[in-house]
mmCIF file of C-alpha atoms in Angstrom:
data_model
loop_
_atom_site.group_PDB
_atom_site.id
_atom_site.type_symbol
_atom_site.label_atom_id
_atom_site.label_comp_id
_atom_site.label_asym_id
_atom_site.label_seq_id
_atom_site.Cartn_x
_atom_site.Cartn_y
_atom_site.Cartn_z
ATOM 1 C CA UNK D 8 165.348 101.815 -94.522
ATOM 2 C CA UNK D 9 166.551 104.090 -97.478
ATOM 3 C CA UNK D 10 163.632 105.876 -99.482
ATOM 4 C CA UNK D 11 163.468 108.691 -101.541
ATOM 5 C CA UNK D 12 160.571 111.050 -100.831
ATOM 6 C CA UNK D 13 159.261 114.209 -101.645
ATOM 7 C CA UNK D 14 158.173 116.912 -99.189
ATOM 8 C CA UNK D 15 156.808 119.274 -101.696
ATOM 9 C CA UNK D 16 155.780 119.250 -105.501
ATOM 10 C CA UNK D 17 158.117 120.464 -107.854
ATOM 11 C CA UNK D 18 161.068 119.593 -109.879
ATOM 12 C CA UNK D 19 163.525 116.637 -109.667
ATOM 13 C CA UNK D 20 165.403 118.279 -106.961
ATOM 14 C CA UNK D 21 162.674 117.915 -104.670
ATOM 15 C CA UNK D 22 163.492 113.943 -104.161
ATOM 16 C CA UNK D 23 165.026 113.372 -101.145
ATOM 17 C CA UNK D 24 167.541 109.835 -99.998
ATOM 18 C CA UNK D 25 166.272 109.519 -96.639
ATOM 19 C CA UNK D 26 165.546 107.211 -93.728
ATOM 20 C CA UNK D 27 162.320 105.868 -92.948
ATOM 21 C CA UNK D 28 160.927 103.122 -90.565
ATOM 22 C CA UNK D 29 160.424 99.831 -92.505
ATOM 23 C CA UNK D 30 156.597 98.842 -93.158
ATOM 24 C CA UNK D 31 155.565 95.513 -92.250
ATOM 25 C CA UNK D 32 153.158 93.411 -94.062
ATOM 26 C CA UNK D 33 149.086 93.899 -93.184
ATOM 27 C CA UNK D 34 146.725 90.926 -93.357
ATOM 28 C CA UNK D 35 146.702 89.735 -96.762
ATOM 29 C CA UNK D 36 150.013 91.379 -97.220
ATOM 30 C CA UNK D 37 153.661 90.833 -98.266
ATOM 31 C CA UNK D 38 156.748 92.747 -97.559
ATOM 32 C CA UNK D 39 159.454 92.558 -100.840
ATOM 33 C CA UNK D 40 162.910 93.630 -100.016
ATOM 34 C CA UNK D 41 163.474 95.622 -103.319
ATOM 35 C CA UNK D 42 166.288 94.822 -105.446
ATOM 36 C CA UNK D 43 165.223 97.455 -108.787
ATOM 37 C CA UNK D 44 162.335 99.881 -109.095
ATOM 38 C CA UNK D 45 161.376 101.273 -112.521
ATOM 39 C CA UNK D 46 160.704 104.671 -113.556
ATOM 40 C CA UNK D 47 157.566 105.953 -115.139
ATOM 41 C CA UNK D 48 156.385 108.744 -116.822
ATOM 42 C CA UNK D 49 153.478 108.950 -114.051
ATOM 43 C CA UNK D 50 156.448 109.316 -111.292
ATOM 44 C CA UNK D 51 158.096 112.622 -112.650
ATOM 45 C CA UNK D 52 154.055 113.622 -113.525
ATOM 46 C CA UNK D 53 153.144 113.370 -109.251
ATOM 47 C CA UNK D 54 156.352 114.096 -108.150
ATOM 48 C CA UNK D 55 155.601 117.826 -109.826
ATOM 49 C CA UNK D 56 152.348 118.690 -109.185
ATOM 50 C CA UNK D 57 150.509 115.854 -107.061
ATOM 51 C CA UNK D 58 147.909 115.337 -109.703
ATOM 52 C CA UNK D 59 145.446 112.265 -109.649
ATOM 53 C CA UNK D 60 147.659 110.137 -107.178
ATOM 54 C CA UNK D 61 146.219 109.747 -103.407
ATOM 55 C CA UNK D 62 149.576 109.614 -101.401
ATOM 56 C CA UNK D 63 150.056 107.350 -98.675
ATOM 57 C CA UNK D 64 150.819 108.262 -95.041
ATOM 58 C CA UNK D 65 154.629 108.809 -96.412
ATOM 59 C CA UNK D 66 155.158 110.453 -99.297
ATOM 60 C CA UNK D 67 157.761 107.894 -100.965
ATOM 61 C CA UNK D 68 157.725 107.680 -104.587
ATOM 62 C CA UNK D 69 157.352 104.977 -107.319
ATOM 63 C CA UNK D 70 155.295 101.897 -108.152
ATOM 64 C CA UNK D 71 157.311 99.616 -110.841
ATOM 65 C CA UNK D 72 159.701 96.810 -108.311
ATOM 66 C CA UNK D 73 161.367 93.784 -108.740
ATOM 67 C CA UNK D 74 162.756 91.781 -105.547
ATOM 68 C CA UNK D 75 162.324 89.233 -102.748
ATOM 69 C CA UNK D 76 159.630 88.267 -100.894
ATOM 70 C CA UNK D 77 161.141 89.277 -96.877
ATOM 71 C CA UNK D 78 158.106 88.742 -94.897
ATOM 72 C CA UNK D 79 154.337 87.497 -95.362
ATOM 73 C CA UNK D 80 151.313 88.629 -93.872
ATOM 74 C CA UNK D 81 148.167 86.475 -92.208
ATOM 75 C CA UNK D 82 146.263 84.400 -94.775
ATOM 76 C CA UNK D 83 149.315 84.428 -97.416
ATOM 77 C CA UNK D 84 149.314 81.324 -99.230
ATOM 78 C CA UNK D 85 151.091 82.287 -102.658
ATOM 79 C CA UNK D 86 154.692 83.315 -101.402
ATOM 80 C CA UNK D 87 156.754 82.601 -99.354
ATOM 81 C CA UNK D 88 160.129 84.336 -97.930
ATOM 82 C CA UNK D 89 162.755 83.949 -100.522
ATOM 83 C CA UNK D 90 160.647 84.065 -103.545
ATOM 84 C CA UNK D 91 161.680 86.301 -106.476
ATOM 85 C CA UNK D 92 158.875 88.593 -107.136
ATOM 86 C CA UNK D 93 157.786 91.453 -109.350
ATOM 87 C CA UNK D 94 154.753 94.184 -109.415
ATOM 88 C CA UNK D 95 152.926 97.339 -109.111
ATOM 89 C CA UNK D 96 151.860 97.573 -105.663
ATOM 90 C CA UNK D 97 149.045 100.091 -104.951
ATOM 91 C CA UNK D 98 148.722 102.288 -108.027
ATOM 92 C CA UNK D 99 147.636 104.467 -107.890
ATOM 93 C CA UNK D 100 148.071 105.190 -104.100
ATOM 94 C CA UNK D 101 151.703 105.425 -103.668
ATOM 95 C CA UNK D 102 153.794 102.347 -102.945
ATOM 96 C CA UNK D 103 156.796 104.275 -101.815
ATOM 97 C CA UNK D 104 159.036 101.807 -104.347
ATOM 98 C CA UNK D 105 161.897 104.003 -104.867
ATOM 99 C CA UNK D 106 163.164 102.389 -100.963
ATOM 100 C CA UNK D 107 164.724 99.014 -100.044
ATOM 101 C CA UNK D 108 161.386 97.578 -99.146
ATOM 102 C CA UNK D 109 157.918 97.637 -100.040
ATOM 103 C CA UNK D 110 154.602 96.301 -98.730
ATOM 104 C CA UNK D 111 151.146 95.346 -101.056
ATOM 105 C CA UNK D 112 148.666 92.966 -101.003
ATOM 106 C CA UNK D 113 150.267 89.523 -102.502
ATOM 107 C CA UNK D 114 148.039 89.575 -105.524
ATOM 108 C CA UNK D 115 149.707 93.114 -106.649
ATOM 109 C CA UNK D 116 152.535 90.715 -107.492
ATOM 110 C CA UNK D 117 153.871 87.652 -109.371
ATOM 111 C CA UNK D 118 156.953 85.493 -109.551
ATOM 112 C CA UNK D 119 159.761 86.982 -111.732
ATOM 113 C CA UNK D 120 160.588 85.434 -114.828
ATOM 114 C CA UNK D 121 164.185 83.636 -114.280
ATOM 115 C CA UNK D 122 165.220 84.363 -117.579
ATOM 116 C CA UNK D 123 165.478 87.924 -116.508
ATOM 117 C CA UNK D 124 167.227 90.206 -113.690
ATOM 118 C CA UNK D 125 165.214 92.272 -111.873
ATOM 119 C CA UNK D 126 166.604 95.756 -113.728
ATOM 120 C CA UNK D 127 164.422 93.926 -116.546
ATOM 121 C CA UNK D 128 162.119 92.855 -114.158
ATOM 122 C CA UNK D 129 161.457 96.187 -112.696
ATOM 123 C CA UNK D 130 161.090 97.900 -116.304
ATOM 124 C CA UNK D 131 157.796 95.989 -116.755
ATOM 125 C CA UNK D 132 155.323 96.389 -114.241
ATOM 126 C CA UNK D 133 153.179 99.481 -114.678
ATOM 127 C CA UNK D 134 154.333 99.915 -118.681
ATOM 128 C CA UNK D 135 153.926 96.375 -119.500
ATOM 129 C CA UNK D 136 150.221 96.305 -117.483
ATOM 130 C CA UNK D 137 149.113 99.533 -119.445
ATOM 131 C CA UNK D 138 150.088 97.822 -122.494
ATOM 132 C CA UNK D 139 148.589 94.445 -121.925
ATOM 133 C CA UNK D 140 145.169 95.675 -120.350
ATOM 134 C CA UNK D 141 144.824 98.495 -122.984
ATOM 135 C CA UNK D 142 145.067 96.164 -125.704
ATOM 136 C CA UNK D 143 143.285 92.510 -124.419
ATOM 137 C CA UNK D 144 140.534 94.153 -121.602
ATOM 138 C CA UNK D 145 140.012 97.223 -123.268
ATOM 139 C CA UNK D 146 140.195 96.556 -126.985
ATOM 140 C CA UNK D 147 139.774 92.762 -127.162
ATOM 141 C CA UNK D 148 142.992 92.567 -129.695
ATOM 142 C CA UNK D 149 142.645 89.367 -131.930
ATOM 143 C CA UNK D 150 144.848 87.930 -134.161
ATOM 144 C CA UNK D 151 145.108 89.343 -137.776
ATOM 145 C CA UNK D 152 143.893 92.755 -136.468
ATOM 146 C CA UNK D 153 146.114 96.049 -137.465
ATOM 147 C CA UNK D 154 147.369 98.324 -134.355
ATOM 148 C CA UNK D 155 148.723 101.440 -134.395
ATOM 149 C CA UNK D 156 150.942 102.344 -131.939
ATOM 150 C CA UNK D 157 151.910 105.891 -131.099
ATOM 151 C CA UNK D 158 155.514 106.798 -129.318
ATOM 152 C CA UNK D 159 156.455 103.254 -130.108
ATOM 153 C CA UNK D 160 160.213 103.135 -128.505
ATOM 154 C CA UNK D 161 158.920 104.630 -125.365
ATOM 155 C CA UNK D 162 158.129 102.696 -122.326
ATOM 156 C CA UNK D 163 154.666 101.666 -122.892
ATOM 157 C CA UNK D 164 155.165 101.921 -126.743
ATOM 158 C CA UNK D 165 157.844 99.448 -126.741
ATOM 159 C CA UNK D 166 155.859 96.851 -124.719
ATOM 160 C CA UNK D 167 152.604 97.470 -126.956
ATOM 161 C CA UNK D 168 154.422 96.549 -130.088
ATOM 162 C CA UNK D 169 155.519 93.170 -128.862
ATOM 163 C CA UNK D 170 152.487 92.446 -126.731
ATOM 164 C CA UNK D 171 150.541 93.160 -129.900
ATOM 165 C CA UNK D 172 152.847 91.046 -131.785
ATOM 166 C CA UNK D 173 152.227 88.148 -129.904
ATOM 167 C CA UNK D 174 148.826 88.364 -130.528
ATOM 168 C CA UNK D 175 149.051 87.896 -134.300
ATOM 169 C CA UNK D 176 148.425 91.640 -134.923
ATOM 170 C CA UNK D 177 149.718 93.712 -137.599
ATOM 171 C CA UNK D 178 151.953 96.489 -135.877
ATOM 172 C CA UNK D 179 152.743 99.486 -136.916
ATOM 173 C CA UNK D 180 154.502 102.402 -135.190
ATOM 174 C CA UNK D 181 155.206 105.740 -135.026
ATOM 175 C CA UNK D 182 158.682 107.014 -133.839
ATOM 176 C CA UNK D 183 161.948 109.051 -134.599
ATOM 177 C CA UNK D 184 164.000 107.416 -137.681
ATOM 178 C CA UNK D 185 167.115 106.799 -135.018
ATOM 179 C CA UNK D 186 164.853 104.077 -132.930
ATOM 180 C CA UNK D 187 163.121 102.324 -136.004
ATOM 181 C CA UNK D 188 166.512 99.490 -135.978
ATOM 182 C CA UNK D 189 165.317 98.725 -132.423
ATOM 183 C CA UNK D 190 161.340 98.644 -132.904
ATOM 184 C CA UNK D 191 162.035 96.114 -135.833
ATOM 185 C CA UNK D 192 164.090 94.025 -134.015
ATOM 186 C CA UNK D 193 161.104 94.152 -131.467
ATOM 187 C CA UNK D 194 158.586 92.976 -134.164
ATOM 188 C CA UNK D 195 157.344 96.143 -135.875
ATOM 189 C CA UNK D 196 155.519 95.623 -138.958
ATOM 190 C CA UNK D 197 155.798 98.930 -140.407
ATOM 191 C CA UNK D 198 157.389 102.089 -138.933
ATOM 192 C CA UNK D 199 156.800 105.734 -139.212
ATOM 193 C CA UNK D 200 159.625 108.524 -138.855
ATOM 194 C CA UNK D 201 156.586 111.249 -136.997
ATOM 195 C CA UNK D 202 159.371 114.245 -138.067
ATOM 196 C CA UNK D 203 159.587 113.788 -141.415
ATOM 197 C CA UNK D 204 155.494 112.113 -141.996
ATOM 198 C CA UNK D 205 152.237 112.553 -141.323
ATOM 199 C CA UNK D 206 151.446 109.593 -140.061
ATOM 200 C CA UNK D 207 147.553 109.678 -141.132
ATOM 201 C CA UNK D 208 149.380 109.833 -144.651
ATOM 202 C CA UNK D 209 151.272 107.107 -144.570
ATOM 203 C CA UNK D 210 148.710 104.616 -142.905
ATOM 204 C CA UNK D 211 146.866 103.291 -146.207
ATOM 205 C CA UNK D 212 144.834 100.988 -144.522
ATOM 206 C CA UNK D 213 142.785 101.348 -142.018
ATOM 207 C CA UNK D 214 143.704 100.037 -138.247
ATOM 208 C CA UNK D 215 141.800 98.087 -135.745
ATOM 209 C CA UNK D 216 143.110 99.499 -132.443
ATOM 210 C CA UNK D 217 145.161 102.762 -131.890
ATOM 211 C CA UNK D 218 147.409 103.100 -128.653
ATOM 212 C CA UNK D 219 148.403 107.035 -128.085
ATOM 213 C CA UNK D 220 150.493 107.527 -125.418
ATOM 214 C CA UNK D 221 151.384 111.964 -126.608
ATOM 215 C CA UNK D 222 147.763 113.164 -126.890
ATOM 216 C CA UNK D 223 147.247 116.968 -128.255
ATOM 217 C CA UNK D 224 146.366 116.198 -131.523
ATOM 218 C CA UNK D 225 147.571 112.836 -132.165
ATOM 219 C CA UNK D 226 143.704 111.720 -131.317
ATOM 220 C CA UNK D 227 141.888 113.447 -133.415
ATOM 221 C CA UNK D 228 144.343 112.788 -136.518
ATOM 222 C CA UNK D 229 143.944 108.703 -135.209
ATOM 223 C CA UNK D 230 140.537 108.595 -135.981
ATOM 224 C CA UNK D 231 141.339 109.888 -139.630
ATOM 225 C CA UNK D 232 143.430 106.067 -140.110
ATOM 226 C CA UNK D 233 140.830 104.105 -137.839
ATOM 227 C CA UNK D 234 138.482 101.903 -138.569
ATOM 228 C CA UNK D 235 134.195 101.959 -137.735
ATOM 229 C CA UNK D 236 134.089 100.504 -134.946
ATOM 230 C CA UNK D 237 137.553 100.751 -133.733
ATOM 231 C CA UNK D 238 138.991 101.856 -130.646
ATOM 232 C CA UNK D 239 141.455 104.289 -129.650
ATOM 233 C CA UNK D 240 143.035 104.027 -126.473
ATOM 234 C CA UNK D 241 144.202 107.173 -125.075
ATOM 235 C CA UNK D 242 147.479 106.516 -122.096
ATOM 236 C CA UNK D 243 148.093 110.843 -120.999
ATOM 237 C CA UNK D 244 144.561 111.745 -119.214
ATOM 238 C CA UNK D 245 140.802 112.160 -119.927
ATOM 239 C CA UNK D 246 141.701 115.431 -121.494
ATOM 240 C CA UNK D 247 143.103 113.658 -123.930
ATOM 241 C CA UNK D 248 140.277 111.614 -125.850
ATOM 242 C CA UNK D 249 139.392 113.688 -128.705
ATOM 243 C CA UNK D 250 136.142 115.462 -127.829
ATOM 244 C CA UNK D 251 134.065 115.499 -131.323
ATOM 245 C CA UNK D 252 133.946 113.380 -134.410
ATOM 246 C CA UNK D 253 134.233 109.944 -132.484
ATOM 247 C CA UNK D 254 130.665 108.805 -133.292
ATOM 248 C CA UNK D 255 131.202 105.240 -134.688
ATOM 249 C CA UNK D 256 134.604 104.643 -132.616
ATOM 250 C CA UNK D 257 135.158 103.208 -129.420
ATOM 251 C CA UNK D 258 136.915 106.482 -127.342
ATOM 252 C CA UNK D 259 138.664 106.677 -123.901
ATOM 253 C CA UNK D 260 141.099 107.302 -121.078
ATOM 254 C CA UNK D 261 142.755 103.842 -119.384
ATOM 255 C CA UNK D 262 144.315 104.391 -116.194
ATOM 256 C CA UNK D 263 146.328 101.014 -115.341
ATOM 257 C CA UNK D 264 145.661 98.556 -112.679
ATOM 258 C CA UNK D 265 147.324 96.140 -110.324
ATOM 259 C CA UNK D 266 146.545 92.970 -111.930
ATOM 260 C CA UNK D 267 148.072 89.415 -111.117
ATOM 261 C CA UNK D 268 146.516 87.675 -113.647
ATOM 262 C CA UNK D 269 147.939 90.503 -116.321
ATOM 263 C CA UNK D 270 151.486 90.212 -114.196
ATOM 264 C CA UNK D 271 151.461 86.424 -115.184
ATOM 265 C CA UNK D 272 150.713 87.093 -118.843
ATOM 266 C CA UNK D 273 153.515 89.008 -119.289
ATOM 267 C CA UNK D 274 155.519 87.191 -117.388
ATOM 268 C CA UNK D 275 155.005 84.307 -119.561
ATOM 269 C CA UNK D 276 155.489 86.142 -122.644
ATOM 270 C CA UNK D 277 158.908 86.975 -121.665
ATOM 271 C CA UNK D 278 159.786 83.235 -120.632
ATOM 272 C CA UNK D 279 158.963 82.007 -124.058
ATOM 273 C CA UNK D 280 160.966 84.735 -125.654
ATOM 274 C CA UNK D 281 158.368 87.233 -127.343
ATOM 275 C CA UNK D 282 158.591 90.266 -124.469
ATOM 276 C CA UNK D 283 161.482 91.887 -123.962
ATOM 277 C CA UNK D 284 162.113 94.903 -121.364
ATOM 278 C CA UNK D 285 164.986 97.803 -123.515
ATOM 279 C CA UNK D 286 166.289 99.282 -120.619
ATOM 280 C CA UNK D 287 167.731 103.001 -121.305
ATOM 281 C CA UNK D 288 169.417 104.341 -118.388
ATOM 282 C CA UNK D 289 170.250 102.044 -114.841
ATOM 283 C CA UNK D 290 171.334 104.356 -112.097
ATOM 284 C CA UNK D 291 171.505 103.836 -108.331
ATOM 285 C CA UNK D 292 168.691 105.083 -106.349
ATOM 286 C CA UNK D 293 170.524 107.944 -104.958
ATOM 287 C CA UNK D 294 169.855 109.123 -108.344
ATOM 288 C CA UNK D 295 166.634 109.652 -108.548
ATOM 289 C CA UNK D 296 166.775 112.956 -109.355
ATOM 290 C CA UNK D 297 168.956 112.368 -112.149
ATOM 291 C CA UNK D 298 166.655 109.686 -113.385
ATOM 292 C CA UNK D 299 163.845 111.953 -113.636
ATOM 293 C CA UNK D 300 165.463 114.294 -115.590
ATOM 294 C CA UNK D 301 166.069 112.214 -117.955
ATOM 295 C CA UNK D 302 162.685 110.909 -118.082
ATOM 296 C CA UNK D 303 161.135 114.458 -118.413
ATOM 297 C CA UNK D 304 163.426 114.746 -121.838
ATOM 298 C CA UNK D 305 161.479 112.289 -123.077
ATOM 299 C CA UNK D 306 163.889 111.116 -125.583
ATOM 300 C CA UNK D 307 164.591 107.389 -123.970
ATOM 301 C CA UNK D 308 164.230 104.281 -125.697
ATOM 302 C CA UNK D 309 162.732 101.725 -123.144
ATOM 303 C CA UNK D 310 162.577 101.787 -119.425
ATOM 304 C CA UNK D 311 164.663 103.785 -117.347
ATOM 305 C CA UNK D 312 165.647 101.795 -114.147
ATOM 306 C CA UNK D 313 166.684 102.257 -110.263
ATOM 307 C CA UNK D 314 168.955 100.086 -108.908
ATOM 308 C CA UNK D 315 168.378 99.517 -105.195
ATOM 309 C CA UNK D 316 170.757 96.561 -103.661
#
């Protein structure tokens, strides 16, 4: 099968179109012939340094697919060949999903939404989980709460806003003046253009839950805008979480996880209309390379997504 792989860390050039011998599905297992795999932030992140991610035995890259089910595994109840899927198989071990297949255990996955392609499909999976888990396992969202949401057009941003949304929360979000027409029409309460404001300024009320997917100082500024008790949720690494004054406030890293349950959520929240996937760029997966560098300009609204068959 096609894959792209790296054999060394470094910059986009470094992924490789190759061919590589198809996996077949374990015990427990299914094998997805891959139709679109997303692009994260996380990819371009391992692909230059190796950081944090175990690798498999073949060092394929990406997690986010959307596809059909090929081939089940012993003791597979839940698909069945022919079933459209979507998931985030293995994270953080790589998955190898940048290829034409893909194997995980069934329970990394869930049927895809069939009011949605699987481009859109494969732009949820590991943003729409970080979004989801951060704000209902981590910070136990409830209606009528206030979120703040940092980097609010970007792939996790985007999702957070109408995940948050759905919940009955108050959103607000922080994010260049050009992308505010899109956040509204996603459900943002208030916005904040982050060039031109401070956004501990303009926040005169205090928030329930923050969501800070830039770190450097956007932490410790959070905590100036949240409430007792609150809890700020920090996306880019334990480095990250603001390391004095958070006495009173819930503090942390959150690294996401496979999760059908979540999967299910989501995809229910886009089949009654209130989650939608932006997609920014589609390109075929020869492209890779070109996807990543547009990734690392970090200027995209949405998801950025491979195209596979």
């Amino acid at each position: 099968m096609r894959a792209i792989v790296v054999s060394q860390w470094g910059g986009p050039e470094v992924l490789t179109e190759t061919e590589i011998e198809r996996p077949e599905p374990a015990i427990g297992e299914i094998l997805v012939r891959v139709h679109a795999a997303g692009v994260n932030p996380v990819d371009w992140k391992t692909r230059a340094s190796g950081a944090l991610i175990p690798w498999g035995p073949v060092p394929a890259v990406g997690w986010d697919v959307s596809g059909t089910v090929e081939a089940v595994g012993a003791g597979v109840t839940m698909f069945q060949p022919g079933d459209e899927v979507f998931g985030m198989p293995r994270f953080p071990v790589q998955a190898g999903g940048y290829a034409e297949y893909v194997t995980a255990p069934a329970r990394h996955f869930t049927r895809k939404p069939a009011e949605i392609d699987h481009v859109q499909a494969a732009a949820l999976p590991l943003a729409a989980l970080t979004a989801w888990q951060a704000l209902t396992d981590t910070a136990g969202l409830r209606a009528g709460q206030r979120v703040l949401v940092h980097a609010a057009a970007g792939g996790v941003g985007h999702f957070a806003v109408q995940i948050a949304k759905a919940l009955g929360a108050h959103v607000i979000g922080t994010a260049s003046a050009a992308k505010h027409e899109v956040l509204r029409s996603l459900g943002a309460d208030e916005l904040i253009d982050y060039r031109t404001t401070a956004f501990e300024d303009a926040v005169t009320e205090e928030v329930d839950v923050v969501i800070d997917a830039i770190g450097g100082d956007y932490g410790t500024r959070s905590l100036k805008v949240l409430r007792p008790g609150g809890h700020l949720i920090t996306l880019n690494g334990p480095d990250q979480v603001p390391a004095a004054d958070t006495e009173g406030f819930h503090t942390g890293w959150t690294l996401v996880e496979p999760d059908h349950a979540g999967l299910k959520a989501i995809a229910a929240l886009v089949s009654e209309g209130s989650l939608r996937p932006v997609i920014d760029t589609v390109l075929p997966l020869s492209q890779a390379a070109k996807a990543h560098e547009i990734g690392e300009q970090g200027r995209t609204t949405g998801k950025i997504v491979l195209t596979v068959v």
